mmCIF file of N, CA, C and O in Angstrom:
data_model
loop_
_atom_site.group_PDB
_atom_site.id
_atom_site.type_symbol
_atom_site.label_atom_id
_atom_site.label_comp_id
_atom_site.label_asym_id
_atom_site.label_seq_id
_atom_site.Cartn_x
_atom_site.Cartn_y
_atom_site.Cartn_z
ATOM 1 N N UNK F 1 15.249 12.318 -17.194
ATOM 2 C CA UNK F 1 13.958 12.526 -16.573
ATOM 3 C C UNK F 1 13.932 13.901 -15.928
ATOM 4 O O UNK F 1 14.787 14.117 -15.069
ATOM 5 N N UNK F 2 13.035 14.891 -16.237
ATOM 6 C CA UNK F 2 12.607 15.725 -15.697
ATOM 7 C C UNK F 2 12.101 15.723 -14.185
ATOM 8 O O UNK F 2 11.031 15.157 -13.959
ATOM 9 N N UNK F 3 12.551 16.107 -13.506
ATOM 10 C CA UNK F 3 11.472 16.127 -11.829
ATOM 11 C C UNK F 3 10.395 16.981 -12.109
ATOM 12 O O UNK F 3 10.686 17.738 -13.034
ATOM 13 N N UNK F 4 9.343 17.141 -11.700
ATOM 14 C CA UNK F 4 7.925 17.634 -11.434
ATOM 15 C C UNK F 4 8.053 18.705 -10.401
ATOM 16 O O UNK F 4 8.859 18.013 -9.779
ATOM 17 N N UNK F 5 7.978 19.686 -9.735
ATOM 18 C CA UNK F 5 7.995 19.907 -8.153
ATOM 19 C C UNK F 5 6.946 19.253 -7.521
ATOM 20 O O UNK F 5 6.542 19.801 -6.496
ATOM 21 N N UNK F 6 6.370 18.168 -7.882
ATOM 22 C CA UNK F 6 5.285 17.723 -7.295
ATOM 23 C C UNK F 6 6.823 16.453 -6.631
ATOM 24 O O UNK F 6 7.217 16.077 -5.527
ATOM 25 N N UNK F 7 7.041 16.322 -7.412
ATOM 26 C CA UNK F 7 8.191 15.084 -7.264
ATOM 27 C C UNK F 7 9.529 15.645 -6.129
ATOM 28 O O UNK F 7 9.885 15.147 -5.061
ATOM 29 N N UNK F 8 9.980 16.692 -6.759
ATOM 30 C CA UNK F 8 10.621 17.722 -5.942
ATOM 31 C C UNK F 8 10.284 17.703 -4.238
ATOM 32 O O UNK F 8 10.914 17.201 -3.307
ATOM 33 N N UNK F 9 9.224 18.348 -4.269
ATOM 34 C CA UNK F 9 8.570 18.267 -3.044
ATOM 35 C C UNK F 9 8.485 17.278 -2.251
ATOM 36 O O UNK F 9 8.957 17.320 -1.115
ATOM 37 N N UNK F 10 7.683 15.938 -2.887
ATOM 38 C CA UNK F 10 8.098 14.698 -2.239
ATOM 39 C C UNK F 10 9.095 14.161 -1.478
ATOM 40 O O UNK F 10 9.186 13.666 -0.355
ATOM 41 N N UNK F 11 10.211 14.520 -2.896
ATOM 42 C CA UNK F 11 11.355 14.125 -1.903
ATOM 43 C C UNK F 11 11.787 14.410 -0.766
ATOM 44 O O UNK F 11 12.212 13.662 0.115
ATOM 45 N N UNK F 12 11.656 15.698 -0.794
ATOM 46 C CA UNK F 12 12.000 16.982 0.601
ATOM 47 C C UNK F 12 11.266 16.088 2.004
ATOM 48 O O UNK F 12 11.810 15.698 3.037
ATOM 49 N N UNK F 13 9.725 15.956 1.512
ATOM 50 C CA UNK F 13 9.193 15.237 2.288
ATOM 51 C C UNK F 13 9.701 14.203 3.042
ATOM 52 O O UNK F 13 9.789 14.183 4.270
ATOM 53 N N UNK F 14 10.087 13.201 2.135
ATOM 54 C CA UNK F 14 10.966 12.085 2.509
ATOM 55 C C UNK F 14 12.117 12.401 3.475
ATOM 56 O O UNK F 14 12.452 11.912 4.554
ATOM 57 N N UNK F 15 12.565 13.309 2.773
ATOM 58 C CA UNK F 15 14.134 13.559 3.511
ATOM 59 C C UNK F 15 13.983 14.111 5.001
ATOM 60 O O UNK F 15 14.775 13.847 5.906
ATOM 61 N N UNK F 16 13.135 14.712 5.092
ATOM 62 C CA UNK F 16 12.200 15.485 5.805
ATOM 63 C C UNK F 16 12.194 14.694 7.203
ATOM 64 O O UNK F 16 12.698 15.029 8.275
ATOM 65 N N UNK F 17 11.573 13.706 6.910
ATOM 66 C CA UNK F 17 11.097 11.821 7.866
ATOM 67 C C UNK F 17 12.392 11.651 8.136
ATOM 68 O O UNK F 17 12.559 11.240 9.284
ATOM 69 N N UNK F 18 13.776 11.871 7.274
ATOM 70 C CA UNK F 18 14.475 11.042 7.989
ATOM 71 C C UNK F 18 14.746 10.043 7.097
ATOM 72 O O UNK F 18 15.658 9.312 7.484
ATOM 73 N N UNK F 19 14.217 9.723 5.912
ATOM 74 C CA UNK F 19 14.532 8.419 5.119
ATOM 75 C C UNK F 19 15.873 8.613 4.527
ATOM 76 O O UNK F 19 16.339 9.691 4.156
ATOM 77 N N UNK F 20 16.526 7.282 4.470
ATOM 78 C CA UNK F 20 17.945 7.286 3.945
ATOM 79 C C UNK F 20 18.030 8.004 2.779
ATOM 80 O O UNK F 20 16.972 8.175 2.173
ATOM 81 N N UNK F 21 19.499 8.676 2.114
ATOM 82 C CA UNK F 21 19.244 9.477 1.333
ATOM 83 C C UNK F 21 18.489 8.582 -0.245
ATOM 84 O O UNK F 21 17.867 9.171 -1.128
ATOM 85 N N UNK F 22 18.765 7.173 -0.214
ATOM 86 C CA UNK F 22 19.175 6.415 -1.682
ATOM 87 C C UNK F 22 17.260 6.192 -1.421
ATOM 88 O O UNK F 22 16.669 5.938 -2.471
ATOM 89 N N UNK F 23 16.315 6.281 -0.075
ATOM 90 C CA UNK F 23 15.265 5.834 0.115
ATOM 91 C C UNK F 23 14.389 6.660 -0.730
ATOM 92 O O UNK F 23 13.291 6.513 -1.267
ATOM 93 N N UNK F 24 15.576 7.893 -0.623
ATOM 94 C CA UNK F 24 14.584 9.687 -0.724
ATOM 95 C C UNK F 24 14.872 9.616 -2.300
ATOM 96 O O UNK F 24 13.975 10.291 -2.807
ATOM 97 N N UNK F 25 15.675 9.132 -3.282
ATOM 98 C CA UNK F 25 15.736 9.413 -4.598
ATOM 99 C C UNK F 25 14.671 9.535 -5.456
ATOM 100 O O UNK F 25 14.894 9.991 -6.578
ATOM 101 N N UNK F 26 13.628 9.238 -5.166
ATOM 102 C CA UNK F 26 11.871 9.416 -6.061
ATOM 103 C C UNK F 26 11.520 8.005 -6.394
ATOM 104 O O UNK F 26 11.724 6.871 -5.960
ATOM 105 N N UNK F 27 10.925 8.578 -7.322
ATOM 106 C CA UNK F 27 9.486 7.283 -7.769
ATOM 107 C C UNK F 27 10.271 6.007 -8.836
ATOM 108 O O UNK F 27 11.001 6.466 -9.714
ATOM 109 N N UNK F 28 10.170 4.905 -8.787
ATOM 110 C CA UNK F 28 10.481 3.898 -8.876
ATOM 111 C C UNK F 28 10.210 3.591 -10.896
ATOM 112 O O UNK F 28 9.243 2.888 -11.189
ATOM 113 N N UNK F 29 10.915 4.040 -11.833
ATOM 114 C CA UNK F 29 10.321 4.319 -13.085
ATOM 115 C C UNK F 29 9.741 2.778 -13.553
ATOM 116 O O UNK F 29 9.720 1.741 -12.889
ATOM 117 N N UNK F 30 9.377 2.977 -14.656
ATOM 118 C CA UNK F 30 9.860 1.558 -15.648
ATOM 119 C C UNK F 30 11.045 1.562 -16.137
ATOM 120 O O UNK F 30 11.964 0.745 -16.070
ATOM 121 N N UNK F 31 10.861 3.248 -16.979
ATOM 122 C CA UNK F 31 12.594 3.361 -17.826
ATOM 123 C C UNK F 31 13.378 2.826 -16.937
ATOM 124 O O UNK F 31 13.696 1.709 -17.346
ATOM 125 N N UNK F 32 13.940 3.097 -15.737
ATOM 126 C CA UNK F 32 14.899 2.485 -14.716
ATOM 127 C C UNK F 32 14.801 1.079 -15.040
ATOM 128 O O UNK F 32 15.561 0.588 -15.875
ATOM 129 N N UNK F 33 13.695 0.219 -14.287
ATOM 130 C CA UNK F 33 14.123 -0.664 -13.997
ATOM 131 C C UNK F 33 13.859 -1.758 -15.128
ATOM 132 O O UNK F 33 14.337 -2.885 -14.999
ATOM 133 N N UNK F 34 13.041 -1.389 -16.310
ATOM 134 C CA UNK F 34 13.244 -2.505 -17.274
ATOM 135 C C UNK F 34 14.937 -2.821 -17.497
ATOM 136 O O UNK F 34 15.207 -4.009 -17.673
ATOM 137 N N UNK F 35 15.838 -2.057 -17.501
ATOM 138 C CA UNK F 35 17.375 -2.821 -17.897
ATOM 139 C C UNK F 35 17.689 -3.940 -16.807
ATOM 140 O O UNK F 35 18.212 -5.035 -17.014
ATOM 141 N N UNK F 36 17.313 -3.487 -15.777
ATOM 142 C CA UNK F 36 17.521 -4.413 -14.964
ATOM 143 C C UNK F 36 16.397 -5.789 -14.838
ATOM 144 O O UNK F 36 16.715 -6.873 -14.350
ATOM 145 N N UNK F 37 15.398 -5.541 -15.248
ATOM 146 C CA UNK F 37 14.617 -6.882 -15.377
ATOM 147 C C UNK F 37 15.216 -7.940 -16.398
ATOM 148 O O UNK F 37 15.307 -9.167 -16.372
ATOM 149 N N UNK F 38 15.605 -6.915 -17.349
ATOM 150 C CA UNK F 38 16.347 -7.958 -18.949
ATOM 151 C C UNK F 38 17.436 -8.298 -18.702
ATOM 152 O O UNK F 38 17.867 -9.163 -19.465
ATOM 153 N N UNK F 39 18.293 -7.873 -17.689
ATOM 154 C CA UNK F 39 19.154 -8.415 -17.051
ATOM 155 C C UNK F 39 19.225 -9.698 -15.948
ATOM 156 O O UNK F 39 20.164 -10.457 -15.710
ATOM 157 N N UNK F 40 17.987 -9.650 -15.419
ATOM 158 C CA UNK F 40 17.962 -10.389 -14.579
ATOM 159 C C UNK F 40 17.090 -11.518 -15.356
ATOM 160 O O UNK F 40 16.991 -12.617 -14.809
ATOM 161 N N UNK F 41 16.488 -11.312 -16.537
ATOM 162 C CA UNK F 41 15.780 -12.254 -16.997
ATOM 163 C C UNK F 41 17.016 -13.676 -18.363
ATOM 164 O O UNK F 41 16.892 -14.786 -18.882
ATOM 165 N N UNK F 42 18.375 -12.162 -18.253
ATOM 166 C CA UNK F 42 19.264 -12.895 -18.721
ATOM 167 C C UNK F 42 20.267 -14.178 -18.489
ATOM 168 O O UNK F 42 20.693 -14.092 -17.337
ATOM 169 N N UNK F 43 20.667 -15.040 -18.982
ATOM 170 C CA UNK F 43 21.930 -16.190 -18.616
ATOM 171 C C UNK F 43 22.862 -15.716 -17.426
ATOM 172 O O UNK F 43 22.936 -16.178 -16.287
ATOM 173 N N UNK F 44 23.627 -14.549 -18.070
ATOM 174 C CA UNK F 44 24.205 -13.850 -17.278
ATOM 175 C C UNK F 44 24.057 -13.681 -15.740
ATOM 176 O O UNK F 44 25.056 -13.530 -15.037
ATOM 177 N N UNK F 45 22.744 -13.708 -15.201
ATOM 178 C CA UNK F 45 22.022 -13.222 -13.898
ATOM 179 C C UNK F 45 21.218 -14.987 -13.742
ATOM 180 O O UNK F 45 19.995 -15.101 -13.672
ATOM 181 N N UNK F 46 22.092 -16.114 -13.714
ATOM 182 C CA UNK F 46 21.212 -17.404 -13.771
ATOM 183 C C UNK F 46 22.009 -17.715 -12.214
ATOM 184 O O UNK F 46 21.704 -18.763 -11.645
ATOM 185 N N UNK F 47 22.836 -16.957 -11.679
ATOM 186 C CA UNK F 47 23.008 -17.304 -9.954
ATOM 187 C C UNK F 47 21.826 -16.365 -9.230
ATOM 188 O O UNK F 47 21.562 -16.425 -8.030
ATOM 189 N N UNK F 48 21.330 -15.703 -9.956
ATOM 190 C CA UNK F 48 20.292 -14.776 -8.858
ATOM 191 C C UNK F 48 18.598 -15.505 -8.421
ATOM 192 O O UNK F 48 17.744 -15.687 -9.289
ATOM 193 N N UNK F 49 18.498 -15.660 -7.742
ATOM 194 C CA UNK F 49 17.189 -15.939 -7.538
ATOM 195 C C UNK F 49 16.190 -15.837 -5.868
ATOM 196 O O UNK F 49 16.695 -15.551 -4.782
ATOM 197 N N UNK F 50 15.626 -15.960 -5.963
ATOM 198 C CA UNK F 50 15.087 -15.691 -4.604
ATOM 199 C C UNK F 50 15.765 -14.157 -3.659
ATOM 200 O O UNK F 50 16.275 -14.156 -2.538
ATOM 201 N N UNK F 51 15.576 -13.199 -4.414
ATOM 202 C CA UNK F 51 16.620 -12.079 -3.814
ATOM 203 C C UNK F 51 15.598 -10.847 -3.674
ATOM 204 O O UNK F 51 14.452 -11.296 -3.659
ATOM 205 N N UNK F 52 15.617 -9.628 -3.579
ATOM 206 C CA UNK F 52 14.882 -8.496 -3.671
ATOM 207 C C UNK F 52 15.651 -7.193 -3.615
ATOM 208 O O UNK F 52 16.571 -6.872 -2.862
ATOM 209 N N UNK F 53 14.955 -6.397 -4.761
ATOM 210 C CA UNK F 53 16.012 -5.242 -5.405
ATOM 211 C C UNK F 53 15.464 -4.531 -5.627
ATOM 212 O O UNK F 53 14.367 -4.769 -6.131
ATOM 213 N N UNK F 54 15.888 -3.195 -5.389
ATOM 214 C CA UNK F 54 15.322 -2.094 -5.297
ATOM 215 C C UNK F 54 15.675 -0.680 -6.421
ATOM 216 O O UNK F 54 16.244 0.311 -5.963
ATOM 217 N N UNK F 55 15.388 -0.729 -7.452
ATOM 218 C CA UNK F 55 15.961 0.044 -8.236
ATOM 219 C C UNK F 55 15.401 1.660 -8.424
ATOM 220 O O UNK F 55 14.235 1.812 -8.787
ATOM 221 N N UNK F 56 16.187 2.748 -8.190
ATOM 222 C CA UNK F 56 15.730 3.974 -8.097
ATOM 223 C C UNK F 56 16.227 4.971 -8.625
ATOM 224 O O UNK F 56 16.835 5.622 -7.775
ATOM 225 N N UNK F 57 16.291 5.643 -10.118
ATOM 226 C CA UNK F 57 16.717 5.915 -10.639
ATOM 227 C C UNK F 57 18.337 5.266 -11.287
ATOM 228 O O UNK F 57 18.403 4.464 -12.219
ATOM 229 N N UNK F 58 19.606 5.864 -10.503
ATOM 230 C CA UNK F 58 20.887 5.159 -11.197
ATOM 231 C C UNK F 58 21.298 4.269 -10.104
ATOM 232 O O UNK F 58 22.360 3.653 -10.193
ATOM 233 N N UNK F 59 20.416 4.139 -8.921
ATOM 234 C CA UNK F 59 20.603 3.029 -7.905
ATOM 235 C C UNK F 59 19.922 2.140 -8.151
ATOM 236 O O UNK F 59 18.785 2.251 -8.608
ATOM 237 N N UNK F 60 20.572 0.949 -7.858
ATOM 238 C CA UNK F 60 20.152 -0.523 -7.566
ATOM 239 C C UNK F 60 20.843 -0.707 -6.452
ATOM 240 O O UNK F 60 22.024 -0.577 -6.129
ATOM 241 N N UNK F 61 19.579 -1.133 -5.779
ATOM 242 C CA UNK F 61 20.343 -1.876 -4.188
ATOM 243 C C UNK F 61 19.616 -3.587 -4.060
ATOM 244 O O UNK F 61 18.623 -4.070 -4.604
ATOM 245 N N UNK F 62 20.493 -4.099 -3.216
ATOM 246 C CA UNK F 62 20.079 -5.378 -2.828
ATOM 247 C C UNK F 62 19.549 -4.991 -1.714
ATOM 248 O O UNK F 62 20.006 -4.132 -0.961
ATOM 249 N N UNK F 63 18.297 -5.786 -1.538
ATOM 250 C CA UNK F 63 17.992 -5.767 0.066
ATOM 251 C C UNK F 63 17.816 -6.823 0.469
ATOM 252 O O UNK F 63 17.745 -7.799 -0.278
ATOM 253 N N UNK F 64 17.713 -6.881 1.621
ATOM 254 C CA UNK F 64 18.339 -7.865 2.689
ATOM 255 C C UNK F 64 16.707 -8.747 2.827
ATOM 256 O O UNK F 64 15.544 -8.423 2.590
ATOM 257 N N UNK F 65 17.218 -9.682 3.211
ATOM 258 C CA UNK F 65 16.144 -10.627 2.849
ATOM 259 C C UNK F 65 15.204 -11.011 4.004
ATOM 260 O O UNK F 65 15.683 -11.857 4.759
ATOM 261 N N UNK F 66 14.101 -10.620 4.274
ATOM 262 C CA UNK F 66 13.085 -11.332 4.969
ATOM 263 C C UNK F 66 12.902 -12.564 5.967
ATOM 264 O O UNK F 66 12.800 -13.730 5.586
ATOM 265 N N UNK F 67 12.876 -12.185 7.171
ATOM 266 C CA UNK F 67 12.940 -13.437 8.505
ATOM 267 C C UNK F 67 12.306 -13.356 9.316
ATOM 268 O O UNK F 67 12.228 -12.235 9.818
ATOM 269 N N UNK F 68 11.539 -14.398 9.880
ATOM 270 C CA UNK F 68 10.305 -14.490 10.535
ATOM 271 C C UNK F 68 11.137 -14.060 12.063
ATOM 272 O O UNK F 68 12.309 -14.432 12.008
ATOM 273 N N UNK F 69 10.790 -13.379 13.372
ATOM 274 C CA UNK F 69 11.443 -12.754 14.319
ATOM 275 C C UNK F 69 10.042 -13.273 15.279
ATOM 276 O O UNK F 69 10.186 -13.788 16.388
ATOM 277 N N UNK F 70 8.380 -12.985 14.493
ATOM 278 C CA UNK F 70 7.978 -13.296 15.831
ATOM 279 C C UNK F 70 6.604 -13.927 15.384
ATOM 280 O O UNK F 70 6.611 -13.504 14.228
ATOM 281 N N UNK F 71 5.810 -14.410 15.453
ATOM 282 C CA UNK F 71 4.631 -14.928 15.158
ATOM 283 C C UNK F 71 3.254 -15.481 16.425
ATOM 284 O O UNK F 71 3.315 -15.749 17.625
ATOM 285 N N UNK F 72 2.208 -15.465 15.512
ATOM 286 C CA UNK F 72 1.331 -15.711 16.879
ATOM 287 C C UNK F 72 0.471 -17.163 15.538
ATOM 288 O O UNK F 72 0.754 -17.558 14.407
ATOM 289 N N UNK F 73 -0.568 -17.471 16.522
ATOM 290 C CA UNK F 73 -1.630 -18.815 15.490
ATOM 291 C C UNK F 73 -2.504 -18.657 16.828
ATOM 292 O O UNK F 73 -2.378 -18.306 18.001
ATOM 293 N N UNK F 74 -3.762 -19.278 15.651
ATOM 294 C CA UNK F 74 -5.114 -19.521 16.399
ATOM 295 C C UNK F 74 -5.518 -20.227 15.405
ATOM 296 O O UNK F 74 -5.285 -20.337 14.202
ATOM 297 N N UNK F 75 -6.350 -20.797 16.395
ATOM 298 C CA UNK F 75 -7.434 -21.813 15.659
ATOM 299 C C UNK F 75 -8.271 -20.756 13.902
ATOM 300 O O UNK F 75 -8.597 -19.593 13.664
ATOM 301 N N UNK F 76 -8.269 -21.049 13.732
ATOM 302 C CA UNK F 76 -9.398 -20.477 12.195
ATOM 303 C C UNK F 76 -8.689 -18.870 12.029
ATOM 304 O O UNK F 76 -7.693 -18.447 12.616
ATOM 305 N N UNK F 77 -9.418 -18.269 11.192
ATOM 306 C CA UNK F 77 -8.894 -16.910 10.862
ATOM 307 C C UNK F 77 -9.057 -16.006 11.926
ATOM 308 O O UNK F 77 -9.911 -16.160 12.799
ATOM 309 N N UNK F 78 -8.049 -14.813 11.870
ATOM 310 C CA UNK F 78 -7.955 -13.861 13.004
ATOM 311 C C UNK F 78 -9.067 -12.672 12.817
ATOM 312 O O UNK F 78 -9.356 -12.256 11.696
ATOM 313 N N UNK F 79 -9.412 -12.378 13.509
ATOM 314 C CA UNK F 79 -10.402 -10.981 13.208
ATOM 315 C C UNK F 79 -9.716 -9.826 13.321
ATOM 316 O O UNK F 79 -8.487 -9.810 13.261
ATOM 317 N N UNK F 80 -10.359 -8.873 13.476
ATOM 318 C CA UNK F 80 -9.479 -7.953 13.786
ATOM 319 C C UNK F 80 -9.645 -7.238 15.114
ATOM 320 O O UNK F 80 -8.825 -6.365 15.397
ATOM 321 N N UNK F 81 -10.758 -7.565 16.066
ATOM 322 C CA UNK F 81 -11.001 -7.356 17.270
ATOM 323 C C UNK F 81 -9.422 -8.264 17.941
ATOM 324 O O UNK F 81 -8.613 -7.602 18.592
ATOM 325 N N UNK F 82 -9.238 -9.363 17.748
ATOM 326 C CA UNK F 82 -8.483 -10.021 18.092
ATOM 327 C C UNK F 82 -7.164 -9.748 18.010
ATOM 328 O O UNK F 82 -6.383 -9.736 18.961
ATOM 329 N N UNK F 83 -6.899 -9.516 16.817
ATOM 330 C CA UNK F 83 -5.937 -8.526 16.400
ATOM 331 C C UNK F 83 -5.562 -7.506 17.492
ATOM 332 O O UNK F 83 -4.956 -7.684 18.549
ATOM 333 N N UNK F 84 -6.140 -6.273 16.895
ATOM 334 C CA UNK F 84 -6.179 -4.935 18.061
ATOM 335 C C UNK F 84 -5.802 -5.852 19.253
ATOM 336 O O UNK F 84 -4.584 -5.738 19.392
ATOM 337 N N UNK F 85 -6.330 -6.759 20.228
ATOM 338 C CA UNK F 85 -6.008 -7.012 20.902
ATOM 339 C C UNK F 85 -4.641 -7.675 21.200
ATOM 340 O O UNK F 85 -3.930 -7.273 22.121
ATOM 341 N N UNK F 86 -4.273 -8.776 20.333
ATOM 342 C CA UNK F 86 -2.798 -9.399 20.713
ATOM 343 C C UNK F 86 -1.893 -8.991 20.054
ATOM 344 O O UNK F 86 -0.745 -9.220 20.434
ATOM 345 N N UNK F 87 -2.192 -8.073 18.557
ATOM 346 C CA UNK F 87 -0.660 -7.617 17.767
ATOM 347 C C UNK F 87 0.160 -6.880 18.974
ATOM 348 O O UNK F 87 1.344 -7.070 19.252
ATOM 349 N N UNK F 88 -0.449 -6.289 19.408
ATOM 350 C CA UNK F 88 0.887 -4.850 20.226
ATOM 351 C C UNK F 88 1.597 -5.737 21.499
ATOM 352 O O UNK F 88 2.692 -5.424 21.967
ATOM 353 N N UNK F 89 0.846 -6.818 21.948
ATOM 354 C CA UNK F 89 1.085 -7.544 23.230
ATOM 355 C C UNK F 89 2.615 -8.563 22.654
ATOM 356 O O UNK F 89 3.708 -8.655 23.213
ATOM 357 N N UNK F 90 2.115 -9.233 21.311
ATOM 358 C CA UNK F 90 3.081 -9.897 20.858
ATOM 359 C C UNK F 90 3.721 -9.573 19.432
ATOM 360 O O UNK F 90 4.949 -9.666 19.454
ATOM 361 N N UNK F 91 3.262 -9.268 18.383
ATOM 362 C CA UNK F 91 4.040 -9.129 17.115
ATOM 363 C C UNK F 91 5.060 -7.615 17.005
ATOM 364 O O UNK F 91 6.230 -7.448 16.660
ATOM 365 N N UNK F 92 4.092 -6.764 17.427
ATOM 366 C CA UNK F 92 3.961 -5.142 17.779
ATOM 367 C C UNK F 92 4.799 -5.025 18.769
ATOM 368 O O UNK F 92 5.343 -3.921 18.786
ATOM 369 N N UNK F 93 5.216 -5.966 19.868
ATOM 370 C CA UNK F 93 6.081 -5.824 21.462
ATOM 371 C C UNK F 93 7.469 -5.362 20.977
ATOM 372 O O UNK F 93 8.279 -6.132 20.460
ATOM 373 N N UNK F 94 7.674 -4.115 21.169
ATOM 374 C CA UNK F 94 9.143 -3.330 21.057
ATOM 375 C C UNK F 94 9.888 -2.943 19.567
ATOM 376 O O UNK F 94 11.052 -2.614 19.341
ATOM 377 N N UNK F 95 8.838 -3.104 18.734
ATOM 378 C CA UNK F 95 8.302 -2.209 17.380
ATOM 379 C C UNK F 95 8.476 -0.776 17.639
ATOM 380 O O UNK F 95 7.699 -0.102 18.316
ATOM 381 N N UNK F 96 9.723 -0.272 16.965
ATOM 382 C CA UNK F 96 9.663 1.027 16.754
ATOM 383 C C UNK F 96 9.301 1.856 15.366
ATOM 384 O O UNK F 96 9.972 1.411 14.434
ATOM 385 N N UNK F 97 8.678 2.623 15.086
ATOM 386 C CA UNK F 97 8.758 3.273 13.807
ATOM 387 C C UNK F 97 9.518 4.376 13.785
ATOM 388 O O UNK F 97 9.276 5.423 14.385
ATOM 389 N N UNK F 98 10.670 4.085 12.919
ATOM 390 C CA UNK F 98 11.981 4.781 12.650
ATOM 391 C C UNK F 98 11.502 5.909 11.989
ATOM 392 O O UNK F 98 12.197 6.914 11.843
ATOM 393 N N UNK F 99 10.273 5.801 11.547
ATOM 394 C CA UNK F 99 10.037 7.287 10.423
ATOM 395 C C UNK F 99 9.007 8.090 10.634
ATOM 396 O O UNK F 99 8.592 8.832 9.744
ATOM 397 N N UNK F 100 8.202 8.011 12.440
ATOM 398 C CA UNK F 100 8.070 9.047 12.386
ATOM 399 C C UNK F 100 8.086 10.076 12.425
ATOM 400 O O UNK F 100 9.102 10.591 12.892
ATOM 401 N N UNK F 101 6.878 11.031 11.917
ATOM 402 C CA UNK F 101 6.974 12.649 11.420
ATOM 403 C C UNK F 101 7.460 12.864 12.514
ATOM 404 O O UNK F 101 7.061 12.393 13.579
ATOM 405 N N UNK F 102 8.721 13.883 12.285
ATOM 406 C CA UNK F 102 9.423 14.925 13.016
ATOM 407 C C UNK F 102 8.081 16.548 13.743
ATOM 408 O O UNK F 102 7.282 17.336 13.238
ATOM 409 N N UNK F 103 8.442 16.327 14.681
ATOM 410 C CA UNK F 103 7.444 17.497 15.315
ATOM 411 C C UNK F 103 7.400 18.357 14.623
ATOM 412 O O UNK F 103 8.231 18.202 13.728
ATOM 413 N N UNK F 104 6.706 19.492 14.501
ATOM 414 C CA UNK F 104 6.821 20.813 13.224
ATOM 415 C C UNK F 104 7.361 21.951 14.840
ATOM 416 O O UNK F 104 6.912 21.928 15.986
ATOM 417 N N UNK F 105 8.139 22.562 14.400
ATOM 418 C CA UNK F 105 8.935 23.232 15.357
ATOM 419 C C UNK F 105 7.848 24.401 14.850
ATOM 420 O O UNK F 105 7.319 24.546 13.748
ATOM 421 N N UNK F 106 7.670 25.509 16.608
ATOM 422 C CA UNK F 106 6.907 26.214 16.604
ATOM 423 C C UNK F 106 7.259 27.755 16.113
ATOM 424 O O UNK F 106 8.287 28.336 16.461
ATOM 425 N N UNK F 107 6.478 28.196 15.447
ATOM 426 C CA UNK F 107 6.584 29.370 14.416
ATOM 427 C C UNK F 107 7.487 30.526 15.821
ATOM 428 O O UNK F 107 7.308 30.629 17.034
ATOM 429 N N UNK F 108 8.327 31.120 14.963
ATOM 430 C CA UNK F 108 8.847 32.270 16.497
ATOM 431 C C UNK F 108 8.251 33.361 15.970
ATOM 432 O O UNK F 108 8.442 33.380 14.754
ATOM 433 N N UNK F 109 7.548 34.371 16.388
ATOM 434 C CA UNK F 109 7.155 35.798 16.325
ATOM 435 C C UNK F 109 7.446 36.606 17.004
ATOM 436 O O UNK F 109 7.031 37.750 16.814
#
């Protein structure tokens, strides 16, 4: 596969944030990951199930699996006035975002 500098760039971007290096490898092909679907659709791969995988170019990673940590309920559906109001109080409470943008350091002249 050829990179693009459109693709190029991206990555930089990524790397840029801070994303792990295997996060920063690019765009997610088909070519990649069909071997691994026919693999996993194979005998061979009949212990795998309920799992999630991340394939990115010559990486395949397992990732770690999904667990409920905090939840809220109400009567009927939530709005989003409601929302805005209780996500940050309870779901949102001590939520960090690991990726954000790095300050742009100021030009020296």
């Amino acid at each position: 596969m050829t990179q693009t500098e459109e693709i190029k760039r991206a990555r930089e971007i990524r790397i840029g944030l801070g994303l792990p290096e295997w996060e920063a490898e690019g765009p997610q092909l088909p070519e990649d990951i069909a071997p691994f679907i026919v693999y996993l659709a194979s005998d061979k791969a009949s212990n795998v199930n309920g799992q999630t995988f991340s394939v990115r170019g010559n990486i395949i990673a397992l990732v770690s699996q999904p667990r409920i940590i905090a939840a809220v309920t109400k009567e009927g559906r939530w709005t989003v006035d409601e929302l805005v109001d209780q996500a940050p109080r309870t779901l949102g409470k001590g939520v960090v975002n690991e990726y954000q943008p790095k300050p742009e350091k100021a030009a020296s002249g």
